[in-house]
Coordinates of C-alpha atoms in Angstrom, one line a residue:
X1156 CA 14.1 -10.9 -37.5
X1157 CA 14.0 -12.6 -34.1
X1158 CA 13.9 -9.3 -32.3
X1159 CA 10.9 -8.1 -34.3
X1160 CA 9.1 -11.5 -33.7
X1161 CA 9.8 -11.1 -29.9
X1162 CA 8.5 -7.5 -30.0
X1163 CA 5.2 -8.8 -31.7
X1164 CA 5.0 -11.6 -29.1
X1165 CA 5.4 -9.2 -26.3
X1166 CA 2.8 -6.7 -27.6
X1167 CA 0.5 -9.6 -28.1
X1168 CA 0.7 -10.8 -24.5
X1169 CA 0.3 -7.3 -23.2
X1170 CA -2.9 -6.8 -25.2
X1171 CA -4.2 -10.3 -24.2
X1172 CA -3.3 -9.7 -20.6
X1173 CA -5.1 -6.3 -20.7
X1174 CA -8.1 -7.8 -22.3
X1175 CA -8.4 -10.7 -19.9
X1176 CA -7.9 -8.4 -16.8
X1177 CA -10.6 -5.9 -17.9
X1178 CA -12.9 -8.6 -18.8
X1179 CA -12.5 -10.3 -15.5
X1180 CA -12.9 -7.0 -13.7
X1181 CA -16.1 -5.9 -15.6
X1182 CA -17.6 -9.4 -14.8
X1183 CA -16.7 -9.0 -11.1
X1184 CA -18.2 -5.4 -10.9
X1185 CA -21.4 -6.6 -12.7
X1186 CA -21.8 -9.7 -10.4
X1187 CA -21.2 -7.7 -7.2
X1188 CA -23.7 -5.0 -8.3
X1189 CA -26.3 -7.6 -9.2
X1190 CA -26.2 -9.1 -5.7
X1191 CA -25.8 -5.8 -3.8
X1192 CA -29.5 -5.4 -3.0
X1193 CA -29.8 -8.5 -0.8
X1194 CA -27.6 -10.4 1.6
X1195 CA -27.0 -14.0 0.4
X1196 CA -29.6 -16.4 2.1
X1197 CA -26.9 -18.3 4.1
X1198 CA -25.7 -15.1 5.8
X1199 CA -29.0 -13.2 6.1
X1200 CA -29.2 -13.8 9.8
X1201 CA -25.5 -13.0 10.6
X1202 CA -24.6 -9.9 8.3
X1203 CA -26.6 -6.7 8.1
X1204 CA -27.7 -5.3 4.6
X1205 CA -25.8 -2.2 5.2
X1206 CA -22.6 -4.1 5.8
X1207 CA -23.2 -6.3 2.8
X1208 CA -23.7 -3.1 0.7
X1209 CA -20.6 -1.5 2.1
X1210 CA -18.6 -4.6 1.1
X1211 CA -20.1 -4.5 -2.4
X1212 CA -19.3 -0.7 -2.8
X1213 CA -15.7 -1.2 -1.3
X1214 CA -15.1 -4.2 -3.7
X1215 CA -16.2 -2.1 -6.8
X1216 CA -14.2 0.8 -5.8
X1217 CA -11.0 -1.2 -5.4
X1218 CA -11.6 -3.1 -8.7
X1219 CA -12.0 0.2 -10.6
X1220 CA -9.0 1.6 -8.8
X1221 CA -7.1 -1.5 -9.7
X1222 CA -8.0 -1.0 -13.5
X1223 CA -6.7 2.5 -13.3
X1224 CA -3.4 1.3 -11.8
X1225 CA -3.2 -1.5 -14.4
X1226 CA -3.6 1.1 -17.3
X1227 CA -0.9 3.3 -15.9
X1228 CA 1.4 0.5 -15.2
X1229 CA 1.0 -0.9 -18.8
X1230 CA 1.9 2.6 -20.1
X1231 CA 4.9 2.6 -17.8
X1232 CA 6.0 -0.8 -19.0
X1233 CA 5.8 0.1 -22.7
X1234 CA 7.5 3.5 -21.9
X1235 CA 10.4 1.7 -20.3
X1236 CA 10.7 -1.0 -23.0
X1237 CA 9.4 -0.4 -26.5
X1238 CA 9.6 3.4 -26.3
X1239 CA 13.2 3.4 -25.2
X1240 CA 12.9 4.5 -21.6
X1241 CA 15.5 2.2 -20.1
X1242 CA 17.8 2.8 -23.0
X1243 CA 17.6 6.6 -22.4
X1244 CA 18.1 6.2 -18.6
X1245 CA 21.0 3.9 -19.1
X1246 CA 22.8 6.4 -21.4
X1247 CA 22.3 9.3 -18.9
X1248 CA 23.7 7.2 -16.0
X1249 CA 26.6 5.9 -18.1
X1250 CA 27.5 9.4 -19.0
X1251 CA 27.7 10.3 -15.3
X1252 CA 29.4 7.2 -13.9
X1253 CA 31.2 5.6 -16.7
X1254 CA 31.6 1.8 -17.1
X1255 CA 31.7 -0.5 -14.1
X1256 CA 29.7 -1.7 -11.1
X1257 CA 28.8 1.8 -10.1
X1258 CA 26.8 2.3 -13.4
X1259 CA 25.0 -1.0 -12.9
X1260 CA 24.0 -0.3 -9.3
X1261 CA 23.0 3.2 -10.3
X1262 CA 20.8 2.0 -13.1
X1263 CA 19.0 -0.4 -10.6
X1264 CA 18.7 2.4 -8.2
X1265 CA 17.4 4.9 -10.6
X1266 CA 14.8 2.5 -11.9
X1267 CA 13.6 1.8 -8.4
X1268 CA 13.3 5.5 -7.6
X1269 CA 11.5 6.3 -10.8
X1270 CA 9.0 3.4 -10.2
X1271 CA 8.5 4.4 -6.6
X1272 CA 7.7 7.9 -7.7
X1273 CA 5.2 6.7 -10.1
X1274 CA 3.6 4.5 -7.6
X1275 CA 3.5 7.1 -4.9
X1276 CA 0.3 9.2 -5.8
X1277 CA -1.6 5.9 -6.2
X1278 CA -0.4 4.6 -2.9
X1279 CA -1.3 7.9 -1.3
X1280 CA -4.8 8.0 -3.0
X1281 CA -5.6 4.4 -1.9
X1282 CA -4.7 5.1 1.7
X1283 CA -6.1 8.5 2.4
X1284 CA -9.0 8.4 -0.1
X1285 CA -10.2 4.9 -0.9
X1286 CA -9.4 3.3 2.4
X1287 CA -10.5 6.5 4.3
X1288 CA -13.8 6.6 2.5
X1289 CA -14.7 3.2 3.9
X1290 CA -13.4 3.8 7.3
X1291 CA -10.4 1.6 7.2
X1292 CA -7.6 4.1 7.2
X1293 CA -6.1 4.8 10.6
X1294 CA -2.8 6.0 9.4
X1295 CA -1.6 9.6 9.6
X1296 CA 0.2 11.3 6.7
X1297 CA 3.3 11.6 8.9
X1298 CA 3.3 7.8 9.5
X1299 CA 2.7 7.2 5.8
X1300 CA 5.8 9.2 4.8
X1301 CA 7.7 7.8 7.7
X1302 CA 7.0 4.3 6.4
X1303 CA 8.0 5.4 2.9
X1304 CA 11.4 6.7 4.1
X1305 CA 12.1 3.7 6.4
X1306 CA 11.1 1.3 3.6
X1307 CA 13.3 3.0 1.0
X1308 CA 16.3 3.1 3.3
X1309 CA 15.8 -0.5 4.3
X1310 CA 15.3 -1.5 0.7
X1311 CA 18.5 0.3 -0.2
X1312 CA 20.5 -1.2 2.7
X1313 CA 19.3 -4.8 1.8
X1314 CA 18.9 -4.5 -1.9
X1315 CA 22.1 -2.8 -3.0
X1316 CA 24.5 -5.4 -1.4
X1317 CA 22.4 -8.2 -2.7
X1318 CA 22.4 -6.7 -6.2
X1319 CA 26.2 -6.2 -6.0
X1320 CA 26.6 -10.0 -5.2
X1321 CA 24.2 -11.0 -8.0
X1322 CA 25.9 -8.7 -10.5
X1323 CA 29.3 -9.9 -9.5
X1324 CA 28.2 -13.5 -10.1
X1325 CA 26.8 -12.6 -13.4
X1326 CA 30.1 -11.1 -14.5
X1327 CA 32.6 -13.4 -13.0
X1328 CA 31.0 -16.9 -12.3
X1329 CA 30.8 -18.1 -15.8
X1330 CA 28.0 -19.9 -17.7
X1331 CA 26.7 -21.2 -14.4
X1332 CA 26.2 -17.8 -12.7
X1333 CA 22.5 -18.4 -12.5
X1334 CA 22.9 -21.5 -10.4
X1335 CA 25.2 -19.7 -8.0
X1336 CA 22.9 -16.8 -7.9
X1337 CA 19.9 -19.1 -7.1
X1338 CA 21.9 -20.5 -4.1
X1339 CA 22.5 -17.0 -3.0
X1340 CA 19.0 -16.0 -3.5
X1341 CA 17.6 -19.1 -1.7
X1342 CA 19.9 -18.5 1.3
X1343 CA 18.8 -14.9 1.4
X1344 CA 15.2 -15.8 1.4
X1345 CA 15.7 -18.2 4.3
X1346 CA 17.7 -15.6 6.2
X1347 CA 14.8 -13.1 5.7
X1348 CA 12.4 -15.6 7.2
X1349 CA 14.5 -15.7 10.3
X1350 CA 15.2 -11.9 10.6
X1351 CA 11.8 -10.5 9.7
X1352 CA 9.9 -11.2 12.9
X1353 CA 12.6 -9.9 15.2
X1354 CA 14.6 -7.3 13.2
X1355 CA 12.5 -6.0 10.3
X1356 CA 8.9 -6.1 11.4
X1357 CA 9.6 -4.1 14.6
X1358 CA 10.9 -1.3 12.6
X1359 CA 7.3 -0.6 11.4
X1360 CA 5.1 -1.9 14.2
X1361 CA 5.1 -2.4 17.9
X1362 CA 4.9 -6.0 19.2
X1363 CA 3.9 -6.6 22.9
X1364 CA 3.5 -10.0 24.6
X1365 CA -0.1 -11.1 24.9
X1366 CA -1.3 -10.1 28.3
X1367 CA -4.7 -11.8 28.5
X1368 CA -3.7 -14.7 30.7
X1369 CA -7.0 -16.7 30.0
X1370 CA -6.7 -16.3 26.2
X1371 CA -2.9 -17.2 26.5
X1372 CA -3.7 -20.3 28.3
X1373 CA -6.3 -21.3 25.7
X1374 CA -3.9 -20.7 22.9
X1375 CA -1.0 -22.5 24.6
X1376 CA -3.4 -25.5 25.1
X1377 CA -4.1 -25.5 21.4
X1378 CA -0.4 -25.4 20.5
X1379 CA 0.2 -28.2 22.9
X1380 CA -2.6 -30.3 21.2
X1381 CA -1.3 -29.8 17.7
X1382 CA 2.4 -30.0 18.6
X1383 CA 3.4 -26.5 17.7
X1384 CA 6.3 -24.6 19.4
X1385 CA 6.4 -20.9 19.3
X1386 CA 9.0 -18.4 20.6
X1387 CA 6.1 -16.2 21.9
X1388 CA 2.6 -14.8 21.5
X1389 CA 2.6 -11.2 20.4
X1390 CA 0.0 -8.4 19.7
X1391 CA 0.8 -6.1 16.8
X1392 CA -0.5 -2.4 16.8
X1393 CA -2.2 -2.8 13.5
X1394 CA -4.8 -0.3 14.4
X1395 CA -2.4 2.6 13.9
X1396 CA -2.6 1.9 10.2
X1397 CA -5.8 0.1 9.4
X1398 CA -9.0 -1.1 10.8
X1399 CA -8.5 -4.4 9.0
X1400 CA -7.7 -7.4 11.3
X1401 CA -5.7 -10.6 11.0
X1402 CA -3.5 -13.2 12.7
X1403 CA -0.5 -15.0 11.4
X1404 CA 2.8 -16.7 12.5
X1405 CA 6.1 -15.7 11.1
X1406 CA 9.7 -16.8 11.3
X1407 CA 11.5 -20.0 10.7
X1408 CA 12.8 -22.8 12.9
X1409 CA 13.2 -21.6 16.4
X1410 CA 12.3 -18.0 15.5
X1411 CA 8.6 -18.8 15.0
X1412 CA 6.2 -16.5 16.6
X1413 CA 2.5 -15.9 16.6
X1414 CA 1.1 -12.5 16.0
X1415 CA -2.4 -11.1 16.5
X1416 CA -3.5 -7.7 15.2
X1417 CA -5.0 -5.8 18.1
X1418 CA -8.0 -5.0 15.8
X1419 CA -8.7 -8.8 15.7
X1420 CA -8.5 -9.3 19.4
X1421 CA -10.8 -6.4 20.0
X1422 CA -13.5 -7.9 17.7
X1423 CA -13.4 -11.6 18.2
X1424 CA -14.3 -13.8 21.3
X1425 CA -11.6 -16.0 22.9
X1426 CA -12.9 -19.2 21.2
X1427 CA -13.1 -17.5 17.8
X1428 CA -9.5 -16.4 18.1
X1429 CA -8.6 -19.9 19.0
X1430 CA -10.3 -21.2 15.9
X1431 CA -8.6 -18.7 13.7
X1432 CA -5.2 -19.5 15.1
X1433 CA -6.0 -23.3 14.5
X1434 CA -6.4 -22.5 10.9
X1435 CA -3.0 -20.7 10.7
X1436 CA -1.3 -23.6 12.5
X1437 CA -3.0 -25.9 10.2
X1438 CA -0.9 -24.4 7.4
X1439 CA 2.1 -25.2 9.4
X1440 CA 1.2 -28.7 10.5
X1441 CA 0.1 -29.6 7.0
X1442 CA 3.4 -28.4 5.6
X1443 CA 1.7 -25.8 3.3
X1444 CA 4.6 -23.4 4.3
X1445 CA 7.3 -25.8 3.3
X1446 CA 5.6 -26.8 0.1
X1447 CA 5.2 -23.1 -0.9
X1448 CA 8.9 -22.5 -0.1
X1449 CA 10.0 -25.5 -2.2
X1450 CA 7.7 -24.4 -5.1
X1451 CA 9.1 -20.8 -4.8
X1452 CA 12.7 -22.2 -4.9
X1453 CA 12.0 -24.4 -7.8
X1454 CA 10.3 -21.6 -9.8
X1455 CA 13.2 -19.2 -9.0
X1456 CA 15.7 -21.8 -10.3
X1457 CA 13.8 -22.2 -13.6
X1458 CA 13.4 -18.5 -14.0
X1459 CA 17.1 -17.8 -13.4
X1460 CA 18.1 -20.6 -15.8
X1461 CA 15.8 -18.8 -18.4
X1462 CA 17.5 -15.5 -17.6
X1463 CA 20.9 -17.3 -18.0
X1464 CA 19.8 -18.1 -21.6
X1465 CA 18.2 -14.7 -22.4
X1466 CA 21.2 -12.8 -21.2
X1467 CA 23.2 -14.0 -24.2
X1468 CA 20.4 -13.4 -26.7
X1469 CA 20.6 -10.0 -28.6
X1470 CA 17.0 -10.4 -29.8
X1471 CA 15.8 -10.2 -26.3
X1472 CA 17.3 -6.7 -25.8
X1473 CA 16.5 -5.5 -29.2
X1474 CA 12.9 -6.8 -29.0
X1475 CA 12.4 -4.7 -25.8
X1476 CA 13.8 -1.4 -27.1
X1477 CA 17.4 -1.8 -25.9
X1478 CA 20.5 -1.8 -28.0
X1479 CA 22.8 -4.3 -26.2
X1480 CA 25.8 -2.7 -28.0
X1481 CA 25.1 0.9 -27.1
X1482 CA 27.5 1.1 -24.2
X1483 CA 31.0 0.0 -25.3
X1484 CA 33.0 -1.8 -22.6
X1485 CA 30.0 -2.2 -20.4
X1486 CA 28.1 -5.4 -19.6
X1487 CA 24.4 -5.5 -19.8
X1488 CA 23.8 -7.5 -16.6
X1489 CA 21.8 -4.8 -14.7
X1490 CA 19.7 -4.1 -17.9
X1491 CA 18.8 -7.7 -18.5
X1492 CA 17.8 -8.1 -14.9
X1493 CA 15.5 -5.1 -15.3
X1494 CA 14.1 -6.3 -18.6
X1495 CA 13.4 -9.7 -17.2
X1496 CA 11.6 -8.4 -14.1
X1497 CA 9.5 -6.1 -16.3
X1498 CA 8.3 -8.7 -18.8
X1499 CA 8.0 -11.8 -16.7
X1500 CA 4.6 -10.9 -15.3
X1501 CA 3.3 -10.3 -18.8
X1502 CA 4.1 -13.9 -19.9
X1503 CA 3.1 -15.6 -16.5
X1504 CA -0.2 -13.9 -15.8
X1505 CA -2.3 -16.7 -17.5
X1506 CA -0.9 -19.1 -15.2
X1507 CA -2.2 -17.3 -12.1
X1508 CA -5.2 -19.6 -11.7
X1509 CA -2.9 -22.6 -11.0
X1510 CA -1.3 -20.8 -8.0
X1511 CA -4.8 -19.6 -6.7
X1512 CA -6.1 -23.2 -7.2
X1513 CA -3.3 -24.7 -5.0
X1514 CA -3.7 -21.9 -2.5
X1515 CA -7.5 -22.5 -2.1
X1516 CA -6.9 -26.2 -1.7
X1517 CA -4.5 -25.4 1.3
X1518 CA -7.2 -23.1 2.7
X1519 CA -9.8 -25.8 2.8
X1520 CA -7.2 -28.3 4.4
X1521 CA -6.4 -25.6 7.0
X1522 CA -10.1 -25.2 7.7
X1523 CA -10.6 -28.9 8.1
X1524 CA -7.6 -29.0 10.5
X1525 CA -9.2 -26.1 12.6
X1526 CA -12.5 -27.9 12.6
X1527 CA -10.7 -30.9 13.9
X1528 CA -8.9 -29.3 16.8
X1529 CA -11.6 -26.6 17.6
X1530 CA -15.2 -26.1 17.2
X1531 CA -16.0 -25.5 13.5
X1532 CA -18.9 -23.2 14.6
X1533 CA -16.4 -20.8 16.2
X1534 CA -14.4 -20.6 13.1
X1535 CA -17.5 -19.9 11.1
X1536 CA -18.5 -17.1 13.6
X1537 CA -15.0 -15.6 13.3
X1538 CA -14.9 -15.7 9.5
X1539 CA -18.3 -14.0 9.3
X1540 CA -17.1 -11.1 11.5
X1541 CA -13.9 -10.9 9.7
X1542 CA -15.7 -10.8 6.2
X1543 CA -18.0 -8.1 7.6
X1544 CA -15.2 -6.0 9.3
X1545 CA -12.9 -6.2 6.4
X1546 CA -15.8 -5.4 3.9
X1547 CA -15.0 -8.7 1.9
X1548 CA -17.7 -9.3 -0.7
X1549 CA -19.8 -12.3 -0.1
X1550 CA -20.7 -12.5 -3.8
X1551 CA -17.5 -12.4 -6.0
X1552 CA -17.7 -13.3 -9.6
X1553 CA -16.8 -17.1 -9.6
X1554 CA -14.4 -16.7 -12.6
X1555 CA -12.7 -13.5 -11.1
X1556 CA -12.4 -15.4 -7.9
X1557 CA -10.8 -18.4 -9.5
X1558 CA -8.4 -16.2 -11.3
X1559 CA -7.2 -14.0 -8.4
X1560 CA -8.3 -15.2 -5.1
X1561 CA -6.1 -17.2 -2.8
X1562 CA -9.0 -18.0 -0.5
X1563 CA -12.2 -19.7 -1.5
X1564 CA -15.4 -17.5 -1.7
X1565 CA -17.1 -17.1 1.7
X1566 CA -20.2 -19.1 0.9
X1567 CA -18.2 -22.1 -0.3
X1568 CA -15.7 -22.0 2.6
X1569 CA -18.5 -21.8 5.3
X1570 CA -20.6 -24.5 3.6
X1571 CA -17.6 -26.9 3.9
X1572 CA -17.2 -25.9 7.6
X1573 CA -20.9 -26.4 8.3
X1574 CA -20.7 -29.9 6.9
X1575 CA -17.9 -30.6 9.4
X1576 CA -20.4 -29.6 12.2
X1577 CA -23.2 -32.1 11.0

């Protein structure tokens, strides 16, 4: 009875999520189309009509492509769960490996390979058709597949040992395995923050010290004013993959470094680059990063506690198309990890606006920080160029934006900055 009720609940949330997502996407497309013919008044003197229409077309194309991937991913989700895909896969692997840790790791690896194979044609189309169509793709096919191989090997090198630790804890650490797993997971996340800028990122991109001495002096002056210590200023060769531009800082503690995309440096003036960086530093000085990490750790603790409960509930497995007693002598630890990972987004999607709301609040605060330590007009100028260069629509549907966007709409964000100038 419980398993049937959970199956019905699961299907209900899938349908609800699909309806909401398709409704939001259709609203977004209609809204962007309605405003395609004219640049919004506040941007009329800064952005050309052709650029505005390109952004509208790019937004619509990406939204439609997103609906296609959503439909396929939903079918894959149902196939893995209610239609018995994971059950079948586990039986095939169990016959080949027998019981034990080898079976569990093989199940996780097989699922990752199958999921990756399903995603591959969509990733390829997005890069070499959609992004290419709008002039953003700079990646060769050789680089695309080299990234795929390196990413897969890196994922296996990091993911399999981590999975072994988690599965060992699940099997041997008793009822509080989820708490110990959370400690391991939290430590792993902090370790990745330290290793990413110096070990992982250089595997995919080239980072060179910033050579422009005038710009370097300007940025170092900004860092001194706001009290930010960095291990270095670097330029990343983002142009070998995409025409999109950005700037960010990464790392943790003494490993913090500031990174500029070469595409950004080529487009913005020094004072605009300084203003953009001031915004990013605002996130650090206002402790947005720390707050996000704390929230992430708290949510992961709650989700792992929930997983600890679901692990012992037969209805959770049965309700998702898996017989927990199908493999005698074999634990279902790897299986419950996969099931939980598959269904969690279905049940948490409607909470997305809360995350977006917090993120947009942080963006406003970082903009205000930048306006305090640099000229707000420089940040406005930089943002306008970045919106144009990245083909970001100036007219998103407000409800769609509230649900998905981590940044405020361009018009709202720039209006706030202009108030700072007055």
